[in-house]
Structures are given as C-alpha cells and as structure tokens.
CSV table of C-alpha atoms in Angstrom, one decimal:
chain,number,residue,atom,x,y,z
X,1,MET,CA,21.2,33.3,-19.8
X,2,THR,CA,20.4,29.8,-20.2
X,3,ARG,CA,19.6,27.9,-17.1
X,4,THR,CA,20.6,24.5,-16.3
X,5,GLN,CA,18.0,22.2,-15.9
X,6,ASP,CA,18.0,19.4,-12.8
X,7,PRO,CA,18.4,16.1,-14.3
X,8,LEU,CA,15.0,15.0,-12.8
X,9,LEU,CA,13.0,18.0,-14.0
X,10,GLU,CA,14.6,17.5,-17.6
X,11,ALA,CA,13.0,14.0,-17.6
X,12,VAL,CA,9.7,15.3,-16.2
X,13,ILE,CA,9.8,17.9,-18.9
X,14,GLY,CA,10.7,15.2,-21.6
X,15,GLY,CA,7.4,13.4,-20.7
X,16,VAL,CA,6.0,11.1,-18.1
X,17,ARG,CA,3.0,9.0,-17.9
X,18,LEU,CA,1.5,8.3,-14.5
X,19,ILE,CA,0.1,4.7,-13.6
X,20,GLU,CA,-2.6,4.5,-11.0
X,21,LEU,CA,-1.3,1.8,-8.3
X,22,GLY,CA,-4.2,2.3,-5.6
X,23,GLN,CA,-8.0,1.8,-5.7
X,24,PRO,CA,-10.4,4.3,-5.5
X,25,PHE,CA,-12.0,5.2,-2.0
X,26,PHE,CA,-15.8,4.6,-1.8
X,27,THR,CA,-18.7,4.0,0.7
X,28,GLY,CA,-18.8,0.1,1.1
X,29,MET,CA,-15.9,-0.7,-0.6
X,30,PRO,CA,-14.3,-3.8,0.9
X,31,CYS,CA,-12.0,-3.4,4.0
X,32,SER,CA,-10.5,-5.9,6.7
X,33,PRO,CA,-12.9,-6.6,9.6
X,34,ASN,CA,-10.6,-5.4,11.8
X,35,HIS,CA,-11.1,-1.7,11.0
X,36,PRO,CA,-14.0,0.3,10.7
X,37,GLY,CA,-15.4,0.9,6.9
X,38,PHE,CA,-14.8,3.9,4.8
X,39,ARG,CA,-18.0,6.4,4.7
X,40,MET,CA,-18.4,9.4,2.6
X,41,THR,CA,-21.4,11.7,2.3
X,42,LEU,CA,-22.2,15.1,1.2
X,43,ILE,CA,-22.9,17.4,4.3
X,44,ARG,CA,-23.9,20.6,2.1
X,45,ARG,CA,-25.1,20.2,-1.2
X,46,HIS,CA,-25.3,23.0,-3.8
X,47,GLY,CA,-28.2,25.1,-3.1
X,48,ASP,CA,-28.4,24.6,0.7
X,49,MET,CA,-26.6,27.7,0.7
X,50,GLU,CA,-26.5,30.4,-2.1
X,51,ARG,CA,-24.2,33.4,-1.8
X,52,PRO,CA,-25.4,36.8,-2.7
X,53,ASP,CA,-23.5,36.7,-6.4
X,54,GLY,CA,-25.3,33.4,-7.0
X,55,GLY,CA,-22.1,31.1,-6.0
X,56,SER,CA,-23.0,27.7,-4.2
X,57,ALA,CA,-20.4,25.3,-2.8
X,58,ALA,CA,-20.9,21.6,-1.8
X,59,ASN,CA,-18.5,19.7,0.5
X,60,GLU,CA,-18.6,16.3,2.1
X,61,ILE,CA,-17.9,14.3,5.4
X,62,ILE,CA,-15.2,11.6,5.4
X,63,VAL,CA,-15.0,9.0,8.3
X,64,THR,CA,-12.6,6.0,7.8
X,65,GLY,CA,-10.1,4.0,9.6
X,66,GLY,CA,-6.4,4.7,8.9
X,67,HIS,CA,-6.0,1.0,7.2
X,68,VAL,CA,-9.1,1.0,5.0
X,69,GLY,CA,-8.5,1.0,1.3
X,70,THR,CA,-5.1,1.7,-0.3
X,71,HIS,CA,-2.8,2.6,2.7
X,72,ILE,CA,0.6,2.5,4.1
X,73,ASP,CA,1.3,1.2,7.9
X,74,ALA,CA,3.4,3.3,10.0
X,75,LEU,CA,5.8,1.6,12.6
X,76,SER,CA,3.3,1.7,15.2
X,77,HIS,CA,1.0,-0.4,13.8
X,78,VAL,CA,2.3,-3.6,14.7
X,79,SER,CA,4.0,-4.6,18.0
X,80,HIS,CA,5.5,-8.1,19.3
X,81,CYS,CA,5.6,-8.8,22.6
X,82,GLY,CA,5.0,-5.5,23.7
X,83,GLU,CA,7.4,-3.8,21.6
X,84,LEU,CA,7.3,-1.7,18.4
X,85,HIS,CA,10.3,-1.5,16.1
X,86,GLY,CA,13.8,-0.4,17.9
X,87,GLY,CA,12.5,-1.9,21.0
X,88,VAL,CA,10.4,1.0,21.7
X,89,ASP,CA,7.5,0.2,24.4
X,90,ALA,CA,4.4,-0.1,22.7
X,91,SER,CA,2.4,0.7,26.0
X,92,GLU,CA,4.3,4.0,26.8
X,93,ALA,CA,4.4,5.0,23.1
X,94,GLN,CA,0.7,4.9,23.0
X,95,LYS,CA,-0.3,6.8,26.0
X,96,GLY,CA,-2.7,9.4,25.7
X,97,GLY,CA,-4.4,8.0,22.6
X,98,VAL,CA,-1.9,8.8,20.2
X,99,PHE,CA,1.7,7.4,19.5
X,100,THR,CA,4.5,9.5,20.4
X,101,THR,CA,6.9,7.3,18.9
X,102,HIS,CA,6.4,5.8,15.2
X,103,GLY,CA,3.4,7.8,14.5
X,104,ALA,CA,2.2,8.5,10.9
X,105,GLU,CA,3.5,11.8,10.7
X,106,ASN,CA,7.2,10.4,10.4
X,107,LEU,CA,5.7,8.5,7.1
X,108,PRO,CA,8.2,9.4,4.6
X,109,GLY,CA,7.6,10.5,1.3
X,110,LEU,CA,8.8,8.4,-1.3
X,111,LEU,CA,10.3,9.0,-4.5
X,112,ARG,CA,11.9,5.6,-5.0
X,113,ARG,CA,13.0,2.7,-7.6
X,114,GLY,CA,10.0,0.6,-7.7
X,115,VAL,CA,10.1,-3.0,-8.9
X,116,LEU,CA,7.0,-4.9,-10.1
X,117,LEU,CA,7.1,-8.7,-8.6
X,118,ASP,CA,4.6,-10.4,-10.6
X,119,VAL,CA,4.1,-13.5,-9.1
X,120,ALA,CA,0.6,-14.4,-10.6
X,121,ALA,CA,2.8,-14.0,-14.0
X,122,VAL,CA,5.6,-16.4,-12.7
X,123,HIS,CA,3.0,-19.2,-12.4
X,124,GLY,CA,1.4,-18.2,-15.4
X,125,VAL,CA,-2.3,-17.5,-14.0
X,126,PRO,CA,-4.1,-14.1,-13.7
X,127,THR,CA,-4.8,-14.6,-10.3
X,128,LEU,CA,-3.2,-16.9,-7.6
X,129,PRO,CA,-5.4,-19.3,-5.5
X,130,GLY,CA,-7.0,-18.3,-2.5
X,131,GLY,CA,-4.7,-18.9,0.6
X,132,TYR,CA,-1.6,-19.4,-1.7
X,133,GLY,CA,1.6,-18.5,0.1
X,134,VAL,CA,4.0,-16.5,-1.8
X,135,THR,CA,7.8,-17.8,-0.8
X,136,ALA,CA,11.0,-16.1,-1.1
X,137,ASP,CA,11.8,-18.5,-4.4
X,138,ASP,CA,8.6,-17.0,-5.9
X,139,LEU,CA,10.0,-13.4,-5.6
X,140,GLU,CA,13.3,-14.7,-6.7
X,141,ALA,CA,11.6,-16.0,-9.8
X,142,ALA,CA,9.6,-12.9,-10.1
X,143,ALA,CA,12.8,-10.8,-9.8
X,144,GLU,CA,14.1,-12.9,-12.7
X,145,LEU,CA,11.2,-12.2,-14.8
X,146,ALA,CA,11.1,-8.9,-14.4
X,147,GLY,CA,15.0,-8.6,-15.1
X,148,ALA,CA,14.9,-6.2,-12.0
X,149,GLU,CA,15.8,-7.2,-8.5
X,150,PRO,CA,14.9,-4.8,-5.5
X,151,GLY,CA,17.6,-3.4,-3.5
X,152,PRO,CA,18.4,-1.0,-0.5
X,153,GLY,CA,15.9,2.0,-0.8
X,154,ASP,CA,13.7,0.5,-3.2
X,155,VAL,CA,9.9,-0.2,-3.3
X,156,ALA,CA,8.8,-3.8,-4.0
X,157,LEU,CA,5.4,-4.6,-4.8
X,158,ILE,CA,4.1,-8.3,-4.9
X,159,ARG,CA,1.3,-8.8,-7.6
X,160,THR,CA,-1.3,-11.8,-6.9
X,161,GLY,CA,-3.9,-10.7,-9.2
X,162,TRP,CA,-6.2,-10.3,-6.1
X,163,ALA,CA,-7.2,-7.0,-7.1
X,164,ARG,CA,-9.3,-8.4,-10.0
X,165,ASN,CA,-11.9,-9.5,-7.2
X,166,PHE,CA,-12.2,-5.8,-5.6
X,167,ALA,CA,-15.7,-5.3,-7.1
X,168,ASP,CA,-16.7,-8.5,-5.1
X,169,THR,CA,-16.6,-8.1,-1.2
X,170,PRO,CA,-16.8,-11.5,-0.3
X,171,ALA,CA,-14.4,-12.9,-3.1
X,172,TYR,CA,-11.6,-10.4,-2.4
X,173,LEU,CA,-12.0,-10.6,1.3
X,174,GLY,CA,-11.5,-14.5,0.6
X,175,LYS,CA,-13.7,-15.8,3.8
X,176,GLN,CA,-14.3,-19.1,1.8
X,177,THR,CA,-11.3,-19.4,-0.1
X,178,GLY,CA,-8.3,-17.5,1.9
X,179,VAL,CA,-6.2,-15.0,0.4
X,180,PRO,CA,-3.0,-15.3,-1.1
X,181,GLY,CA,-0.1,-13.6,0.0
X,182,ALA,CA,3.8,-13.0,1.1
X,183,THR,CA,5.0,-16.1,4.1
X,184,VAL,CA,7.8,-15.3,6.3
X,185,SER,CA,10.4,-16.6,3.7
X,186,ALA,CA,9.1,-13.8,1.3
X,187,GLY,CA,9.3,-11.2,4.2
X,188,GLN,CA,12.7,-12.3,4.8
X,189,TRP,CA,13.8,-12.3,1.4
X,190,LEU,CA,12.7,-8.6,1.2
X,191,ALA,CA,14.2,-7.5,4.6
X,192,ALA,CA,17.7,-9.1,3.4
X,193,ARG,CA,17.5,-6.6,0.6
X,194,GLN,CA,16.6,-3.7,2.6
X,195,VAL,CA,13.8,-2.4,0.6
X,196,VAL,CA,12.4,0.8,2.3
X,197,ALA,CA,8.5,-0.3,1.6
X,198,THR,CA,6.8,-3.1,0.3
X,199,GLY,CA,3.2,-3.6,-0.8
X,200,ALA,CA,0.8,-5.9,-2.4
X,201,ASP,CA,-2.8,-6.2,-3.9
X,202,THR,CA,-4.6,-7.9,-1.1
X,203,THR,CA,-6.4,-6.6,2.2
X,204,ALA,CA,-3.3,-7.8,4.5
X,205,TYR,CA,-0.4,-8.2,2.3
X,206,GLU,CA,0.5,-11.5,3.7
X,207,GLN,CA,-1.1,-15.3,3.3
X,208,ILE,CA,-4.7,-15.6,4.8
X,209,PRO,CA,-5.7,-19.5,4.7
X,210,ALA,CA,-8.9,-20.4,4.3
X,211,GLY,CA,-11.1,-20.1,7.4
X,212,ALA,CA,-8.1,-18.4,9.1
X,213,GLY,CA,-9.1,-14.7,9.0
X,214,HIS,CA,-6.4,-12.4,10.8
X,215,ALA,CA,-5.5,-14.6,13.7
X,216,VAL,CA,-1.7,-13.8,13.0
X,217,LEU,CA,0.6,-11.7,11.0
X,218,PRO,CA,3.9,-12.9,11.2
X,219,VAL,CA,5.1,-11.3,8.0
X,220,HIS,CA,4.1,-7.9,9.3
X,221,ARG,CA,6.5,-8.8,12.6
X,222,VAL,CA,9.3,-9.6,10.2
X,223,LEU,CA,8.9,-6.3,8.0
X,224,LEU,CA,7.4,-3.9,10.6
X,225,VAL,CA,9.0,-4.5,13.8
X,226,GLU,CA,12.2,-6.4,13.0
X,227,SER,CA,13.4,-4.4,10.0
X,228,GLY,CA,11.4,-1.3,9.5
X,229,ILE,CA,10.1,-1.7,6.4
X,230,PHE,CA,6.7,0.0,5.7
X,231,ILE,CA,4.1,-2.1,4.2
X,232,MET,CA,1.1,-1.2,1.8
X,233,GLU,CA,-2.2,-3.1,1.0
X,234,HIS,CA,-5.1,-2.8,-1.1
X,235,LEU,CA,-3.0,-2.0,-4.2
X,236,ASN,CA,-4.1,-2.4,-7.7
X,237,LEU,CA,-1.3,-3.7,-9.7
X,238,GLU,CA,-3.6,-4.8,-12.7
X,239,GLN,CA,-2.8,-1.5,-15.1
X,240,ILE,CA,1.0,-1.7,-14.6
X,241,ALA,CA,1.1,-5.2,-14.9
X,242,GLU,CA,-0.8,-5.0,-18.4
X,243,SER,CA,1.7,-2.2,-19.2
X,244,GLY,CA,4.6,-4.8,-19.1
X,245,VAL,CA,6.4,-2.2,-17.0
X,246,ARG,CA,8.5,-4.0,-14.3
X,247,GLU,CA,10.8,-1.5,-13.3
X,248,PHE,CA,9.5,2.6,-12.7
X,249,THR,CA,9.9,5.5,-10.4
X,250,PHE,CA,7.4,5.0,-7.4
X,251,LEU,CA,6.0,8.0,-6.2
X,252,LEU,CA,4.0,8.3,-2.7
X,253,ALA,CA,2.9,11.3,-0.2
X,254,PRO,CA,1.2,9.9,3.0
X,255,LEU,CA,-1.0,12.1,5.1
X,256,ARG,CA,0.7,13.4,8.2
X,257,ILE,CA,-1.8,12.1,10.7
X,258,THR,CA,0.1,12.9,14.0
X,259,GLY,CA,0.2,9.8,16.3
X,260,GLY,CA,-1.6,7.8,14.0
X,261,THR,CA,-0.8,4.2,12.9
X,262,GLY,CA,-1.4,4.8,9.1
X,263,SER,CA,-2.4,6.9,6.3
X,264,PRO,CA,-4.8,6.5,3.1
X,265,ILE,CA,-2.6,7.0,0.1
X,266,ARG,CA,-2.6,7.3,-3.8
X,267,PRO,CA,0.6,5.5,-4.9
X,268,LEU,CA,1.4,6.1,-8.5
X,269,ALA,CA,4.3,4.7,-10.9
X,270,ALA,CA,5.9,7.2,-13.3
X,271,VAL,CA,7.2,6.0,-16.7
X,272,SER,CA,8.5,7.3,-19.7
X,273,ALA,CA,5.7,8.6,-22.1
C-alpha cells in the first residue's frame, strides 16, 4: 500500500540543510554582567570508576544563569510598574521563588517562518557601530533588502554583525563603545507585525549607548510586557547572512524550566539542501 506523505515530511526527505543561529556554550564565554556566567567541568572522568566489563563513563556539572549564552526570554523576565504581560501582578506571580504565571515551561516550541533583517547589510558594513540604534526605518529597509517582511506568527532576526566580536569579551559587551541594537521604534514596528518572537546577535537585544550599561531596557517592555513577544539574545547570524538566505524555516525547542524566566536554546534555520 502506498502511504501518502505529510508535505512537511516530504520536504525533509527531499533534503534540508540546517544553519546554526546560536553561539556555543563554554566556560568564560561573554555574558551580561546582570547574570551569573556559564561554568562547566567534568565531575567524573573516564577511569574514576571502571565497571567489571571494562566500561567507564564521564559526565559534567553545569552551572549557569537562564539568560546566559544564546537564550530566549520568557514573559516573566521583565515587568513594568509591577506588572507582567497581561496585567499579571509580578510580586504575586513570583512568590515561593518560582513564577506561577508566564514561567519558562510555557515557552513554545517554534517551527515558523523566519526572516533575517540584516541591518548591517543595509548600511553596507560588516558590523554596525557600537551604540547604534536600529530604527523602524532600518527594519523596513532590511525587509525590502530581504524581499520578505515578517508577519503574524513569524520570527524576525535582527543582524547587527556584533557576533563577530564574540571571541573578544570586552569588545562584545561594549563597555567602552556601547552595543548596537533595537530602539523603541523598531520594537513597535515588530509588534505591529505581530511576530511571535524576535532575536538579535548581541547581549541585550536593544541599543546600549556607550557607558550606559543595562540601565533601562525599554524595548523589552514593548515586546515582552506590552506585546507578549519573546526575545532571543546572543544569536550568531553570520553564517546565514553569508549564505544569502533571508527567508527560512525557523526551529526552536526551549527547555521547559518550571517557574523560570528564560531558557538556553539552540536555534536553527532549515533551508533546502
């Protein structure tokens, strides 16, 4: 009997190439000063214990904040005037040391249309200047360059080129130069298009002027609190930019951390092989 394949399965069988959209996790990698860093070490090594048949196993211990490395913010991550998304009282929601509303266990798995908004390419530079504010006009121009504008339920990824600095922690965190990122107008542009999630290749997603640190995060308010749009940070969009792909299938499966405010992720773009 001939079995009719699901169209998505047929596409996968036909050949799909996966492009990494995140950074690797390693001890000492750059992270926001607001969060504890990532640490990993072997807690048991081969030979520490040998089984009767000669077999041995190694394993590690990992200590990390939920917003370290490539990750996604849950809606519990940011409040404004004491309220989370949907008017939820933040103080009540976090009683007991875990969030009873908007916890990271509610982060969705995503298999959606993704659009790369390459703002660095719009300006003809490999990397936007430190502290540059990405505007709604920038995103409009990037969508025109891509030939694809994000819409309801899509995932919009903003490339600043800043991932090129990931191996240089002081440069990547921009303590002297600031970090490029989205402004409020850019956040409102995305919210108007009702994307489900957005991300960028920097530590804080939004514009961080030189010397400002993470003093205020107004775009997080626009996206997380007002619009219920998830934010991803520390992406690496260099490979997909170099491939010339601007529209793709976006894949993501966050960890279901009950009561948490975020999750490490490994985002992928699926394109025809």
